[in-house]
Amino acid sequence: MTLFVNRLTHLDVSLWCPTRGLVGASWRVDVELDGELGEDGMLFDFGEVKPWIKSSIDAGVDHTLLVPARARGVTLHDCREGLCLRSDTPYPLELRAPRQALSLLPWPEITPERLADYLSAELMRRPPPRVSDIRLTLSEEAIDGAAYTYSHGLKRHAGNCQRIAHGHRSRLHVWQGGQRMPALEERWADWLADRYLVDEADIVEDDEPDFRDLLTSRYRAEQGQFFLRLPRHRCAVLPTPTTVEHIAAWLAEAITRESGRATRVQAFEGIDKGAIAEARP
């Protein structure tokens, strides 16, 4: 007998890609469980399936940076903050953070299929009674229109959003004059794609010539100290924390300044959540 639960939860992470660099991702999690029926006529109580799997994912890879430890150019070593990641492919990156902010995976590249198999195997280490197999599927949201991926960290967040490199794949909706503006949505989504969004207050200026083309951000949060250095052209600097509320307001103001027209922005943070902001000339 197989029990299934679709859209059980969502997974929001960033990953280090050998070709794209730092990439935000949001995946829907579906699950199937095989096993034998009990005397109650059930394999597993739905009310127990969802919180058990969700809590396992939340306590593990969710809101972490997924690191393909066998990718070309990737090096890892201990540091004062906990763990240091360096890479030179496809661009230079240095990240230092508490260990729980990174998920180290023994692969040359991260794929949702491989990650789903890994998570399924982790869950099967301690399966519920009568469950003989667990299969997770990770899939991107089907988006008809503009979407972009970004990474960020929120030092004041009480939960795992404080980790300096986690991310999302998000829709972007823009209205002017009561009408959706697909061309504006696509242009801004293209510009934002695969960028790191950084709070201006967290930037540390480097005087050394080798670092002039790089942007360094550093902060202390409840979970520890965080440090990130990557090329300036891969970053978008906001004058505020990079919460989705501020992202929506920043985009509305930027588009209004550029176009001279009142603008309403609906900025998503991953799947099915986000913020709406408006700006006027």
GROMACS .gro file of C-alpha atoms in nm:
model
  281
    1MET     CA    1   0.000   0.000   0.000
    2THR     CA    2   0.120   0.351  -0.080
    3LEU     CA    3   0.020   0.668   0.100
    4PHE     CA    4   0.087   1.004  -0.068
    5VAL     CA    5   0.087   1.365   0.046
    6ASN     CA    6   0.121   1.636  -0.218
    7ARG     CA    7   0.246   1.986  -0.132
    8LEU     CA    8   0.345   1.864   0.210
    9THR     CA    9   0.578   2.160   0.261
   10HIS     CA   10   0.813   2.397   0.078
   11LEU     CA   11   1.192   2.400   0.086
   12ASP     CA   12   1.376   2.736   0.058
   13VAL     CA   13   1.755   2.719   0.018
   14SER     CA   14   2.050   2.858  -0.169
   15LEU     CA   15   2.297   2.636  -0.349
   16TRP     CA   16   2.643   2.681  -0.491
   17CYS     CA   17   2.633   2.597  -0.861
   18PRO     CA   18   2.955   2.536  -1.062
   19THR     CA   19   2.811   2.730  -1.359
   20ARG     CA   20   2.576   2.992  -1.204
   21GLY     CA   21   2.734   3.058  -0.865
   22LEU     CA   22   2.509   3.143  -0.569
   23VAL     CA   23   2.152   3.047  -0.661
   24GLY     CA   24   1.831   3.072  -0.458
   25ALA     CA   25   1.581   2.787  -0.488
   26SER     CA   26   1.228   2.705  -0.372
   27TRP     CA   27   1.094   2.354  -0.415
   28ARG     CA   28   0.756   2.199  -0.343
   29VAL     CA   29   0.787   1.874  -0.145
   30ASP     CA   30   0.564   1.576  -0.233
   31VAL     CA   31   0.598   1.243  -0.057
   32GLU     CA   32   0.497   0.876  -0.099
   33LEU     CA   33   0.522   0.614   0.177
   34ASP     CA   34   0.501   0.237   0.122
   35GLY     CA   35   0.403  -0.012   0.391
   36GLU     CA   36   0.153  -0.249   0.541
   37LEU     CA   37  -0.187  -0.154   0.677
   38GLY     CA   38  -0.243  -0.182   1.050
   39GLU     CA   39  -0.547  -0.311   1.233
   40ASP     CA   40  -0.690   0.040   1.217
   41GLY     CA   41  -0.696   0.017   0.836
   42MET     CA   42  -0.429   0.281   0.797
   43LEU     CA   43  -0.065   0.280   0.696
   44PHE     CA   44   0.015   0.602   0.874
   45ASP     CA   45  -0.198   0.882   1.019
   46PHE     CA   46  -0.196   1.190   0.792
   47GLY     CA   47  -0.192   1.405   1.106
   48GLU     CA   48   0.142   1.249   1.198
   49VAL     CA   49   0.298   1.227   0.849
   50LYS     CA   50   0.308   1.597   0.778
   51PRO     CA   51   0.462   1.733   1.101
   52TRP     CA   52   0.715   1.449   1.120
   53ILE     CA   53   0.851   1.501   0.768
   54LYS     CA   54   0.826   1.881   0.783
   55SER     CA   55   1.009   1.902   1.115
   56SER     CA   56   1.285   1.675   0.980
   57ILE     CA   57   1.335   1.896   0.672
   58ASP     CA   58   1.310   2.220   0.872
   59ALA     CA   59   1.576   2.099   1.114
   60GLY     CA   60   1.803   1.989   0.828
   61VAL     CA   61   1.861   2.141   0.486
   62ASP     CA   62   1.589   2.408   0.486
   63HIS     CA   63   1.725   2.766   0.490
   64THR     CA   64   2.084   2.648   0.448
   65LEU     CA   65   2.342   2.686   0.172
   66LEU     CA   66   2.372   2.354  -0.013
   67VAL     CA   67   2.740   2.295  -0.094
   68PRO     CA   68   2.852   2.036  -0.352
   69ALA     CA   69   3.169   1.940  -0.167
   70ARG     CA   70   3.319   1.762  -0.471
   71ALA     CA   71   3.264   2.048  -0.715
   72ARG     CA   72   3.567   2.187  -0.895
   73GLY     CA   73   3.716   2.484  -0.711
   74VAL     CA   74   3.536   2.423  -0.379
   75THR     CA   75   3.742   2.411  -0.059
   76LEU     CA   76   3.621   2.384   0.301
   77HIS     CA   77   3.801   2.431   0.631
   78ASP     CA   78   3.735   2.518   0.994
   79CYS     CA   79   3.740   2.884   1.092
   80ARG     CA   80   3.654   3.111   1.385
   81GLU     CA   81   3.293   3.142   1.270
   82GLY     CA   82   3.260   2.765   1.231
   83LEU     CA   83   3.314   2.662   0.868
   84CYS     CA   84   3.472   2.847   0.575
   85LEU     CA   85   3.369   2.782   0.213
   86ARG     CA   86   3.582   2.914  -0.072
   87SER     CA   87   3.538   2.872  -0.445
   88ASP     CA   88   3.679   3.030  -0.759
   89THR     CA   89   3.432   2.881  -1.009
   90PRO     CA   90   3.233   3.039  -1.171
   91TYR     CA   91   3.340   3.344  -0.967
   92PRO     CA   92   3.525   3.406  -0.639
   93LEU     CA   93   3.329   3.343  -0.320
   94GLU     CA   94   3.423   3.322   0.046
   95LEU     CA   95   3.161   3.239   0.309
   96ARG     CA   96   3.217   3.187   0.680
   97ALA     CA   97   2.932   3.082   0.905
   98PRO     CA   98   2.825   2.846   1.183
   99ARG     CA   99   2.820   2.489   1.061
  100GLN     CA  100   2.441   2.456   1.077
  101ALA     CA  101   2.411   2.726   0.809
  102LEU     CA  102   2.568   2.496   0.546
  103SER     CA  103   2.461   2.154   0.419
  104LEU     CA  104   2.764   1.971   0.281
  105LEU     CA  105   2.674   1.714   0.018
  106PRO     CA  106   2.930   1.474  -0.139
  107TRP     CA  107   2.847   1.555  -0.500
  108PRO     CA  108   2.995   1.762  -0.784
  109GLU     CA  109   2.661   1.939  -0.837
  110ILE     CA  110   2.330   1.986  -0.655
  111THR     CA  111   2.014   1.869  -0.832
  112PRO     CA  112   1.661   1.844  -0.688
  113GLU     CA  113   1.643   1.475  -0.787
  114ARG     CA  114   1.963   1.388  -0.603
  115LEU     CA  115   1.861   1.596  -0.302
  116ALA     CA  116   1.520   1.426  -0.290
  117ASP     CA  117   1.687   1.083  -0.283
  118TYR     CA  118   1.921   1.200  -0.007
  119LEU     CA  119   1.633   1.333   0.206
  120SER     CA  120   1.434   1.014   0.150
  121ALA     CA  121   1.727   0.805   0.272
  122GLU     CA  122   1.769   1.029   0.578
  123LEU     CA  123   1.402   0.984   0.670
  124MET     CA  124   1.433   0.607   0.631
  125ARG     CA  125   1.703   0.595   0.899
  126ARG     CA  126   1.421   0.600   1.156
  127PRO     CA  127   1.102   0.512   0.967
  128PRO     CA  128   0.763   0.505   1.139
  129PRO     CA  129   0.618   0.161   1.225
  130ARG     CA  130   0.498  -0.038   0.919
  131VAL     CA  131   0.665   0.203   0.670
  132SER     CA  132   0.900   0.017   0.433
  133ASP     CA  133   0.998   0.297   0.195
  134ILE     CA  134   0.977   0.676   0.164
  135ARG     CA  135   1.010   0.871  -0.161
  136LEU     CA  136   1.028   1.250  -0.177
  137THR     CA  137   0.990   1.456  -0.494
  138LEU     CA  138   1.116   1.814  -0.516
  139SER     CA  139   0.971   2.031  -0.791
  140GLU     CA  140   0.978   2.397  -0.884
  141GLU     CA  141   0.658   2.598  -0.887
  142ALA     CA  142   0.511   2.630  -1.237
  143ILE     CA  143   0.531   3.004  -1.307
  144ASP     CA  144   0.368   3.158  -1.612
  145GLY     CA  145   0.550   3.490  -1.629
  146ALA     CA  146   0.843   3.659  -1.460
  147ALA     CA  147   1.040   3.482  -1.187
  148TYR     CA  148   1.382   3.529  -1.035
  149THR     CA  149   1.609   3.363  -0.780
  150TYR     CA  150   1.790   3.548  -0.506
  151SER     CA  151   1.988   3.484  -0.188
  152HIS     CA  152   2.008   3.689   0.130
  153GLY     CA  153   2.039   3.681   0.509
  154LEU     CA  154   1.842   3.858   0.782
  155LYS     CA  155   2.055   3.923   1.090
  156ARG     CA  156   1.760   4.030   1.306
  157HIS     CA  157   1.547   3.724   1.226
  158ALA     CA  158   1.480   3.497   1.523
  159GLY     CA  159   1.479   3.182   1.309
  160ASN     CA  160   1.691   3.032   1.034
  161CYS     CA  161   1.641   3.327   0.796
  162GLN     CA  162   1.933   3.486   0.983
  163ARG     CA  163   2.168   3.255   0.791
  164ILE     CA  164   2.365   3.470   0.548
  165ALA     CA  165   2.311   3.263   0.233
  166HIS     CA  166   1.967   3.112   0.197
  167GLY     CA  167   1.733   3.196  -0.086
  168HIS     CA  168   1.417   3.168  -0.287
  169ARG     CA  169   1.276   3.135  -0.639
  170SER     CA  170   0.999   3.392  -0.666
  171ARG     CA  171   0.730   3.540  -0.886
  172LEU     CA  172   0.728   3.914  -0.956
  173HIS     CA  173   0.411   4.111  -1.038
  174VAL     CA  174   0.413   4.480  -1.131
  175TRP     CA  175   0.109   4.704  -1.191
  176GLN     CA  176   0.086   5.054  -1.334
  177GLY     CA  177  -0.245   5.226  -1.404
  178GLY     CA  178  -0.430   4.920  -1.279
  179GLN     CA  179  -0.269   4.696  -1.544
  180ARG     CA  180  -0.008   4.422  -1.513
  181MET     CA  181   0.317   4.519  -1.685
  182PRO     CA  182   0.477   4.195  -1.814
  183ALA     CA  183   0.767   4.372  -1.986
  184LEU     CA  184   0.866   4.549  -1.663
  185GLU     CA  185   0.829   4.225  -1.469
  186GLU     CA  186   1.057   4.039  -1.707
  187ARG     CA  187   1.322   4.312  -1.717
  188TRP     CA  188   1.349   4.346  -1.341
  189ALA     CA  189   1.334   3.971  -1.286
  190ASP     CA  190   1.616   3.925  -1.539
  191TRP     CA  191   1.826   4.187  -1.360
  192LEU     CA  192   1.764   4.034  -1.018
  193ALA     CA  193   1.825   3.673  -1.125
  194ASP     CA  194   2.087   3.490  -0.917
  195ARG     CA  195   2.182   3.805  -0.726
  196TYR     CA  196   2.270   3.837  -0.362
  197LEU     CA  197   2.057   4.102  -0.188
  198VAL     CA  198   2.254   4.278   0.083
  199ASP     CA  199   2.166   4.532   0.351
  200GLU     CA  200   2.390   4.837   0.307
  201ALA     CA  201   2.447   4.845   0.685
  202ASP     CA  202   2.618   4.502   0.671
  203ILE     CA  203   2.881   4.600   0.411
  204VAL     CA  204   3.245   4.610   0.518
  205GLU     CA  205   3.473   4.815   0.293
  206ASP     CA  206   3.799   4.646   0.187
  207ASP     CA  207   4.093   4.875   0.107
  208GLU     CA  208   4.313   4.600  -0.037
  209PRO     CA  209   4.347   4.620  -0.419
  210ASP     CA  210   4.263   4.249  -0.458
  211PHE     CA  211   3.919   4.308  -0.309
  212ARG     CA  212   3.811   4.624  -0.492
  213ASP     CA  213   3.580   4.434  -0.726
  214LEU     CA  214   3.438   4.227  -0.441
  215LEU     CA  215   3.171   4.312  -0.187
  216THR     CA  216   3.209   4.196   0.173
  217SER     CA  217   2.924   4.174   0.421
  218ARG     CA  218   2.948   4.069   0.783
  219TYR     CA  219   2.713   4.053   1.079
  220ARG     CA  220   2.649   3.886   1.414
  221ALA     CA  221   2.313   3.716   1.470
  222GLU     CA  222   2.169   3.489   1.736
  223GLN     CA  223   2.322   3.178   1.576
  224GLY     CA  224   2.671   3.330   1.550
  225GLN     CA  225   2.894   3.534   1.319
  226PHE     CA  226   2.844   3.543   0.943
  227PHE     CA  227   3.074   3.662   0.662
  228LEU     CA  228   3.028   3.666   0.284
  229ARG     CA  229   3.248   3.801   0.005
  230LEU     CA  230   3.158   3.782  -0.366
  231PRO     CA  231   3.178   4.002  -0.678
  232ARG     CA  232   2.999   4.337  -0.657
  233HIS     CA  233   2.826   4.281  -0.989
  234ARG     CA  234   2.651   3.975  -0.841
  235CYS     CA  235   2.497   4.187  -0.562
  236ALA     CA  236   2.205   4.428  -0.526
  237VAL     CA  237   2.248   4.669  -0.234
  238LEU     CA  238   1.937   4.779  -0.045
  239PRO     CA  239   1.933   5.067   0.206
  240THR     CA  240   1.734   4.843   0.440
  241PRO     CA  241   1.724   4.483   0.564
  242THR     CA  242   1.636   4.249   0.279
  243THR     CA  243   1.300   4.129   0.410
  244VAL     CA  244   1.038   4.069   0.144
  245GLU     CA  245   0.851   4.375   0.273
  246HIS     CA  246   1.153   4.595   0.205
  247ILE     CA  247   1.224   4.422  -0.127
  248ALA     CA  248   0.870   4.503  -0.247
  249ALA     CA  249   0.901   4.867  -0.135
  250TRP     CA  250   1.249   4.903  -0.289
  251LEU     CA  251   1.131   4.766  -0.623
  252ALA     CA  252   0.818   4.985  -0.625
  253GLU     CA  253   1.025   5.297  -0.556
  254ALA     CA  254   1.293   5.207  -0.813
  255ILE     CA  255   1.040   5.136  -1.089
  256THR     CA  256   0.847   5.454  -1.007
  257ARG     CA  257   1.164   5.667  -1.025
  258GLU     CA  258   1.260   5.511  -1.356
  259SER     CA  259   0.917   5.532  -1.521
  260GLY     CA  260   0.770   5.838  -1.352
  261ARG     CA  261   0.447   5.642  -1.292
  262ALA     CA  262   0.279   5.516  -0.976
  263THR     CA  263   0.371   5.149  -0.930
  264ARG     CA  264   0.237   4.858  -0.728
  265VAL     CA  265   0.468   4.560  -0.674
  266GLN     CA  266   0.381   4.214  -0.547
  267ALA     CA  267   0.709   4.051  -0.451
  268PHE     CA  268   0.696   3.683  -0.360
  269GLU     CA  269   0.929   3.511  -0.113
  270GLY     CA  270   0.940   3.161  -0.253
  271ILE     CA  271   0.603   2.989  -0.301
  272ASP     CA  272   0.266   3.145  -0.209
  273LYS     CA  273   0.388   3.416   0.028
  274GLY     CA  274   0.530   3.765  -0.001
  275ALA     CA  275   0.449   4.136   0.027
  276ILE     CA  276   0.281   4.415  -0.168
  277ALA     CA  277   0.405   4.776  -0.182
  278GLU     CA  278   0.310   5.091  -0.372
  279ALA     CA  279   0.504   5.404  -0.468
  280ARG     CA  280   0.411   5.733  -0.634
  281PRO     CA  281   0.622   5.991  -0.819
   0.00000   0.00000   0.00000
